[in-house]
mmCIF file of C-alpha atoms in Angstrom:
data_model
loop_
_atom_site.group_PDB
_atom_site.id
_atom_site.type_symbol
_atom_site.label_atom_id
_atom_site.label_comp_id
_atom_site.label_asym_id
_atom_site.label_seq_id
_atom_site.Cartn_x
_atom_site.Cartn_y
_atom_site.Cartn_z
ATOM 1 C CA UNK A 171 -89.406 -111.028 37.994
ATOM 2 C CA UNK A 172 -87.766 -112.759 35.332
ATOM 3 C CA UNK A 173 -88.074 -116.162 37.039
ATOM 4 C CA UNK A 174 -92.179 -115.339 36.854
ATOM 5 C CA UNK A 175 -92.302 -114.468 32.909
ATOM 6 C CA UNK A 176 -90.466 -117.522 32.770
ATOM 7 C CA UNK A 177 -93.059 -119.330 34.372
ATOM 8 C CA UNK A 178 -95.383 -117.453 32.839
ATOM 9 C CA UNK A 179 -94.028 -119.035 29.043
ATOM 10 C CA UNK A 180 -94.361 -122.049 29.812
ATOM 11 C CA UNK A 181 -97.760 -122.283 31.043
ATOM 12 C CA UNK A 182 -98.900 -120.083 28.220
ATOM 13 C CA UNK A 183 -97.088 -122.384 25.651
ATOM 14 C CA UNK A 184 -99.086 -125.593 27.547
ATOM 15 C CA UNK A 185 -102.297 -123.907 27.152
ATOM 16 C CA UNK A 186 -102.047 -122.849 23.746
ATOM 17 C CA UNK A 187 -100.813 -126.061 23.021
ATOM 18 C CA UNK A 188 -103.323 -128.229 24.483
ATOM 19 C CA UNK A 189 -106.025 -125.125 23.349
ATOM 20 C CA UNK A 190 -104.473 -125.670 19.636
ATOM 21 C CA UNK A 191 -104.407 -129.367 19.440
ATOM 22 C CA UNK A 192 -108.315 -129.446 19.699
ATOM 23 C CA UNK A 193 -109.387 -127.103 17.445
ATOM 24 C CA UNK A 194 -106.842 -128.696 14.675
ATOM 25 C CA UNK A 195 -107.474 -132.417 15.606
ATOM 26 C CA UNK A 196 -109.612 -133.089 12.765
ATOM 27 C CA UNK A 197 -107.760 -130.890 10.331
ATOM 28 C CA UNK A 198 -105.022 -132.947 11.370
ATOM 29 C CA UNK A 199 -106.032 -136.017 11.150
ATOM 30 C CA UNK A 200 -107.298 -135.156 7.518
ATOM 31 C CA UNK A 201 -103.774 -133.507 6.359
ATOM 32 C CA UNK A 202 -101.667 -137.039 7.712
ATOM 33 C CA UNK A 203 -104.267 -138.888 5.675
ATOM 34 C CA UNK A 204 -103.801 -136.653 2.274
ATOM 35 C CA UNK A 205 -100.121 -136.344 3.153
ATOM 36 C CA UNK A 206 -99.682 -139.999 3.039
ATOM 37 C CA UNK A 207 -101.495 -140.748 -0.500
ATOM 38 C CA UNK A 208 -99.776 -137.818 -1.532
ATOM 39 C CA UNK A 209 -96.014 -138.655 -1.160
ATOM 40 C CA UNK A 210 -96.359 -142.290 -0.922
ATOM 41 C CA UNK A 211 -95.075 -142.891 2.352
ATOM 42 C CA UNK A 212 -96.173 -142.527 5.943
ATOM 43 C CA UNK A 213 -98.159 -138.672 6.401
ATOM 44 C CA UNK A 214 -96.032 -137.965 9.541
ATOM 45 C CA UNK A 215 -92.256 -137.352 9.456
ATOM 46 C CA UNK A 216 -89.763 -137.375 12.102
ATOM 47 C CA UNK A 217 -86.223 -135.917 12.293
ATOM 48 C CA UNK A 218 -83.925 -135.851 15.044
ATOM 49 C CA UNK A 219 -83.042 -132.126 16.597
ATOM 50 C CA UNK A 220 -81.160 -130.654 18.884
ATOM 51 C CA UNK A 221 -83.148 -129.073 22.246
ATOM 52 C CA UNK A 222 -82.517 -127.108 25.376
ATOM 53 C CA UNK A 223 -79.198 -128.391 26.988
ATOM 54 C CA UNK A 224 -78.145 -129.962 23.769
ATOM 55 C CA UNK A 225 -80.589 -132.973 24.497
ATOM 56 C CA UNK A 226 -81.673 -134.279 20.981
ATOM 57 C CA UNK A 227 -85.496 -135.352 20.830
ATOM 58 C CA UNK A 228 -87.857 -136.196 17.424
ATOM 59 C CA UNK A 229 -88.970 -133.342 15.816
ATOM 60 C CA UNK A 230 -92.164 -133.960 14.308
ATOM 61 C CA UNK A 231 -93.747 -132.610 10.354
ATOM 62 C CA UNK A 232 -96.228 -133.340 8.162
ATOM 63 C CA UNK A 233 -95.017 -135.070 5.015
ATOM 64 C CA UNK A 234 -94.347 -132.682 2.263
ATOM 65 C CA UNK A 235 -91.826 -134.390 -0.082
ATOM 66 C CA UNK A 236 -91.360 -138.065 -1.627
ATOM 67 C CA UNK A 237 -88.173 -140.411 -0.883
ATOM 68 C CA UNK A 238 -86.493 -139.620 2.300
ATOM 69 C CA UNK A 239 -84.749 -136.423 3.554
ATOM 70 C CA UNK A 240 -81.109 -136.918 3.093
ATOM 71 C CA UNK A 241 -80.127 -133.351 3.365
ATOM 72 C CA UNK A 242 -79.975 -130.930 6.216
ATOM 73 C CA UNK A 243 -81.007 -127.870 3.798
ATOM 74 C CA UNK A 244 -84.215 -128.418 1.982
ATOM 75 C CA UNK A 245 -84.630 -126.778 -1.592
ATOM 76 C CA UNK A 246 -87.606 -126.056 -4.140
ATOM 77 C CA UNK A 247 -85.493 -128.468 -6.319
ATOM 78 C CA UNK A 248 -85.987 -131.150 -4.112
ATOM 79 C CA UNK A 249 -88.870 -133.671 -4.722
ATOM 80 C CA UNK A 250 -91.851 -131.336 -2.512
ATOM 81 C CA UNK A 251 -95.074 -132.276 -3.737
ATOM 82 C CA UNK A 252 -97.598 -129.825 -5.059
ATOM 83 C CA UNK A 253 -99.637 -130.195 -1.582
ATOM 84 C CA UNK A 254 -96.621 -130.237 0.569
ATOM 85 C CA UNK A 255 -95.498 -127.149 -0.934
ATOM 86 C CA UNK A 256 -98.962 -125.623 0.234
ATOM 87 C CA UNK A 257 -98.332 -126.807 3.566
ATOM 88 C CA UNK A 258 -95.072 -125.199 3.641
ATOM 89 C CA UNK A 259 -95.985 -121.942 2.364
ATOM 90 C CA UNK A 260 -98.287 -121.746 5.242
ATOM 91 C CA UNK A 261 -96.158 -123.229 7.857
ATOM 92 C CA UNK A 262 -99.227 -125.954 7.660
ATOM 93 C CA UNK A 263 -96.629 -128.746 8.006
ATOM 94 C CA UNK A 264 -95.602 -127.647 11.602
ATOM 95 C CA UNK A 265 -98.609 -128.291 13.089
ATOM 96 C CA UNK A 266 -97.510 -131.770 14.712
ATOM 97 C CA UNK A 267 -95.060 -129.705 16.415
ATOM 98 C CA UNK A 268 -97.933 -128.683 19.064
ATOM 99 C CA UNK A 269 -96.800 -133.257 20.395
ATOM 100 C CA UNK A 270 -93.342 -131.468 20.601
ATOM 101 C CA UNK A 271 -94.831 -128.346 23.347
ATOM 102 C CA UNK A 272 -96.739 -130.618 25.042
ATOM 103 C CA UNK A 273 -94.059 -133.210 25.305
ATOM 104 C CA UNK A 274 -91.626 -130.526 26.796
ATOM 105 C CA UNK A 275 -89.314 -130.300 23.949
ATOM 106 C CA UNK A 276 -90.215 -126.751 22.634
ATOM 107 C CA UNK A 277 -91.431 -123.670 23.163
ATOM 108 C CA UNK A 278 -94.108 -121.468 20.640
ATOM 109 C CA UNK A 279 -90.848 -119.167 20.344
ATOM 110 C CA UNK A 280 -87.182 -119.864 20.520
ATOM 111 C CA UNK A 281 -84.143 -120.681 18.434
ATOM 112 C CA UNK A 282 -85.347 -123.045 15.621
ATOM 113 C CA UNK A 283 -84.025 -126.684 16.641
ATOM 114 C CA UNK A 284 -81.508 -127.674 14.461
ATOM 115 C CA UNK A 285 -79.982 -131.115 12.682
ATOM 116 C CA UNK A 286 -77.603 -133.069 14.798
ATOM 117 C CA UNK A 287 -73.953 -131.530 13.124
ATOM 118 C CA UNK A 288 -74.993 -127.954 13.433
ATOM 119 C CA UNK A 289 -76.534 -127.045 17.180
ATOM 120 C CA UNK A 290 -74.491 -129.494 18.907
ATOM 121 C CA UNK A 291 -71.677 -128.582 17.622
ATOM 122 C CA UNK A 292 -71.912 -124.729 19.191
ATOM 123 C CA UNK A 293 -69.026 -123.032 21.508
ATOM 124 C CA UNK A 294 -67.886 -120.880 23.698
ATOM 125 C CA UNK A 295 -70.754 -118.030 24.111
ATOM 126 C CA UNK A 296 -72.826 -119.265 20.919
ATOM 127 C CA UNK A 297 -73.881 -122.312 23.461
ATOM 128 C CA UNK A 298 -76.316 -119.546 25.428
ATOM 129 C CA UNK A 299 -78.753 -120.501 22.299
ATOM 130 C CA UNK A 300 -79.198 -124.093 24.107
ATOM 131 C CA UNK A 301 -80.054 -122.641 27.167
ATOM 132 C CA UNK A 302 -83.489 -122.198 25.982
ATOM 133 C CA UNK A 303 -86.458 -124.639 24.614
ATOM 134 C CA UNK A 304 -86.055 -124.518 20.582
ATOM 135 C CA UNK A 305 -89.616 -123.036 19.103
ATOM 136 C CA UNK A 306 -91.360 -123.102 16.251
ATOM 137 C CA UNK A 307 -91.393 -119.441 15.116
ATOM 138 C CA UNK A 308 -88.768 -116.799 16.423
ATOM 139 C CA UNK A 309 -86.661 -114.020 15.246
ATOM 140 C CA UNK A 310 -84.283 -115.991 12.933
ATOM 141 C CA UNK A 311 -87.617 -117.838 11.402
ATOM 142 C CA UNK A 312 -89.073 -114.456 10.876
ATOM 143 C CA UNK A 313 -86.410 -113.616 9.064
ATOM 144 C CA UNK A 314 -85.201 -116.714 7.125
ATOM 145 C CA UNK A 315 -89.139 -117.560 6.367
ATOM 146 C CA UNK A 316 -88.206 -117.682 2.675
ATOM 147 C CA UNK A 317 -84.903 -119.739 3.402
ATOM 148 C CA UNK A 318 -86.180 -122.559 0.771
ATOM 149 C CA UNK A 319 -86.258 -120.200 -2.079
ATOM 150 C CA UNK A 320 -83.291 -117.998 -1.128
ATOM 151 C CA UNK A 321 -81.169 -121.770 -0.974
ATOM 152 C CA UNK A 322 -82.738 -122.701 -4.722
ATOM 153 C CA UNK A 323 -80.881 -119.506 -6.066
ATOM 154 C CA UNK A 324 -77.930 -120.423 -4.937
ATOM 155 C CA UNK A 325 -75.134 -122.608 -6.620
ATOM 156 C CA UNK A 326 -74.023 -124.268 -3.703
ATOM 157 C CA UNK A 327 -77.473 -124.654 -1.023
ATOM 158 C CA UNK A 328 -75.381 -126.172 1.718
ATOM 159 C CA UNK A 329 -72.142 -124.133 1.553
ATOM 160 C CA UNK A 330 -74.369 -120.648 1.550
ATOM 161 C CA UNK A 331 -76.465 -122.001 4.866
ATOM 162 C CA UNK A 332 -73.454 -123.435 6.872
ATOM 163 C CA UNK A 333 -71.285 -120.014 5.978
ATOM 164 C CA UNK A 334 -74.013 -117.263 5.609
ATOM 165 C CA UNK A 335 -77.235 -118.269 6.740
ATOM 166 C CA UNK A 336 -76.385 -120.255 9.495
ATOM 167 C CA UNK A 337 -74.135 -117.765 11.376
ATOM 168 C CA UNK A 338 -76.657 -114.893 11.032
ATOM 169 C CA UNK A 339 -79.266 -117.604 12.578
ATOM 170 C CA UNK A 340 -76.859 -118.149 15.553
ATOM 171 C CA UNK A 341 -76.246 -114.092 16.399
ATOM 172 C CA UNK A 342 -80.274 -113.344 15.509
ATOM 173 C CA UNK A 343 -80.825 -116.254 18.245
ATOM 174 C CA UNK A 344 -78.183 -115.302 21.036
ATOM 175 C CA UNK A 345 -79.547 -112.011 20.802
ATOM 176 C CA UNK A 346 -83.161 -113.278 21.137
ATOM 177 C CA UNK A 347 -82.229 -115.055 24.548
ATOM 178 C CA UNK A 348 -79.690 -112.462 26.246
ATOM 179 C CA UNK A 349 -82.794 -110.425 25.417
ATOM 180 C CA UNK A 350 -85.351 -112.345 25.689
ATOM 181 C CA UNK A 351 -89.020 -111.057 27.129
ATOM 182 C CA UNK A 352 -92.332 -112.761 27.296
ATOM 183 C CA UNK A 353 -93.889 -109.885 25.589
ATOM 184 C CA UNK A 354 -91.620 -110.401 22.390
ATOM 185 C CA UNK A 355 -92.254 -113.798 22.400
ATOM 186 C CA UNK A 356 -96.060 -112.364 21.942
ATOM 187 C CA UNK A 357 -95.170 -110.064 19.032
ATOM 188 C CA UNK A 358 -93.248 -112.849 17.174
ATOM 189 C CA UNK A 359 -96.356 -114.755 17.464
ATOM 190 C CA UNK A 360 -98.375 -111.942 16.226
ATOM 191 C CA UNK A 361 -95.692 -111.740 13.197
ATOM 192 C CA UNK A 362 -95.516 -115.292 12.186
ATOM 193 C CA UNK A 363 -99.337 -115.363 12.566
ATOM 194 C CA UNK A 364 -100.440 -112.341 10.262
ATOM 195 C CA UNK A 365 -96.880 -111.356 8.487
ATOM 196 C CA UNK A 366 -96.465 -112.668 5.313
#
C-alpha cells in the first residue's frame, strides 16, 4: 500500500510539474528578464544541494540579490533587491524549481535540500532524511517560512541556524518521513499555498 502512494507522489509531482511549468512559462520568462536588469547579473541562479541518497544536483532560483551568495544563511541585511525581496516573500523565486521535479531531483514536499556542509554531513538515524527526494515546501519550511527575518535579529545568523534552527529542521524532517503520507504531502501543499 505504501509502495502505491509512493508511486502515486511521484506521478502527481510530474504532472503538477509539467501542468505548472505551462501556465507560468511566460511569467517566467518575464521574472528572469526583470531579475537580470534588476541585480545586474544573470536572472537565474544556481546553487549546489544535497538530494535523495546524498547525491548533490543544481538547485535552481530566481535572482533576488546582487554580488554572489557567499553564505549558506541568507539575511534581510544582505544585498536583496527591492524586487527580489517580493519574490521571496511570495516564494516567487522558487518557481525554477518546477526544472528540478521534472529533472528527478525533488519532490513538491520533502526535507528542504540543503548546502553541501550541512545534509551531507548527517549520521547515524538523522541520515533517514536522505532517503527521500528534497521538496520545495514541507513541514520544516512551514515552519521556518520567516527564517530570513528570524536570522536578521540575531547577533550571530550562522551560529543560531547551525545550533538552533538547523537541528529543529533535522527532527521536524525525520519525523516527516518515518511518517510520511501522501495525503500530508497534500495538506502541506494546501498550507504553503494559502497560509501566510
Amino acid at each position: 500500500m505504501i509502495n502505491i502512494m509512493k508511486q502515486n507522489k511521484i506521478i502527481i509531482d510530474y504532472l503538477l510539474a509539467f501542468s505548472c511549468l505551462i501556465i507560468f512559462f511566460i511569467p517566467m520568462i518575464v521574472i528572469f528578464i526583470v531579475a537580470t536588469f534588476d541585480t545586474g547579473m544573470i536572472g537565474i541562479f544556481t546553487q549546489k544541494r544535497v538530494g535523495k541518497n546524498g547525491k548533490s544536483f543544481n538547485l535552481i532560483k530566481f535572482r533576488t540579490m546582487k554580488g554572489e551568495y557567499d553564505s549558506s544563511v541568507t539575511t534581510h541585511k544582505m544585498q536583496i533587491t527591492k524586487l527580489g525581496k517580493l519574490l521571496r516573500k511570495y516564494k516567487l523565486d522558487e518557481i525554477p524549481q518546477i526544472v528540478n521535479i521534472l529533472t528527478g531531483d525533488m519532490s513538491w514536499v520533502g526535507p528542504r535540500p540543503d548546502v553541501l556542509g550541512y545534509a551531507d554531513k548527517l549520521e547515524g538515524e538523522d541520515k533517514i532524511i536522505l532517503s527521500v527526494k528534497p521538496g520545495i515546501t514541507g513541514p520544516a519550511q512551514l515552519k521556518y517560512r520567516n527564517e530570513e527575518e528570524i536570522l536578521s535579529k540575531v547577533e550571530d545568523p550562522q551560529w543560531y541556524n547551525d545550533t538552533i534552527i538547523w537541528k529543529d529542521k533535522i527532527r521536524i524532517n525525520k519525523n516527516y518521513v518515518k511518517n510520511w503520507s501522501l495525503s500530508g504531502d497534500l495538506n502541506y501543499l494546501l498550507k504553503t499555498i494559502f497560509v501566510k
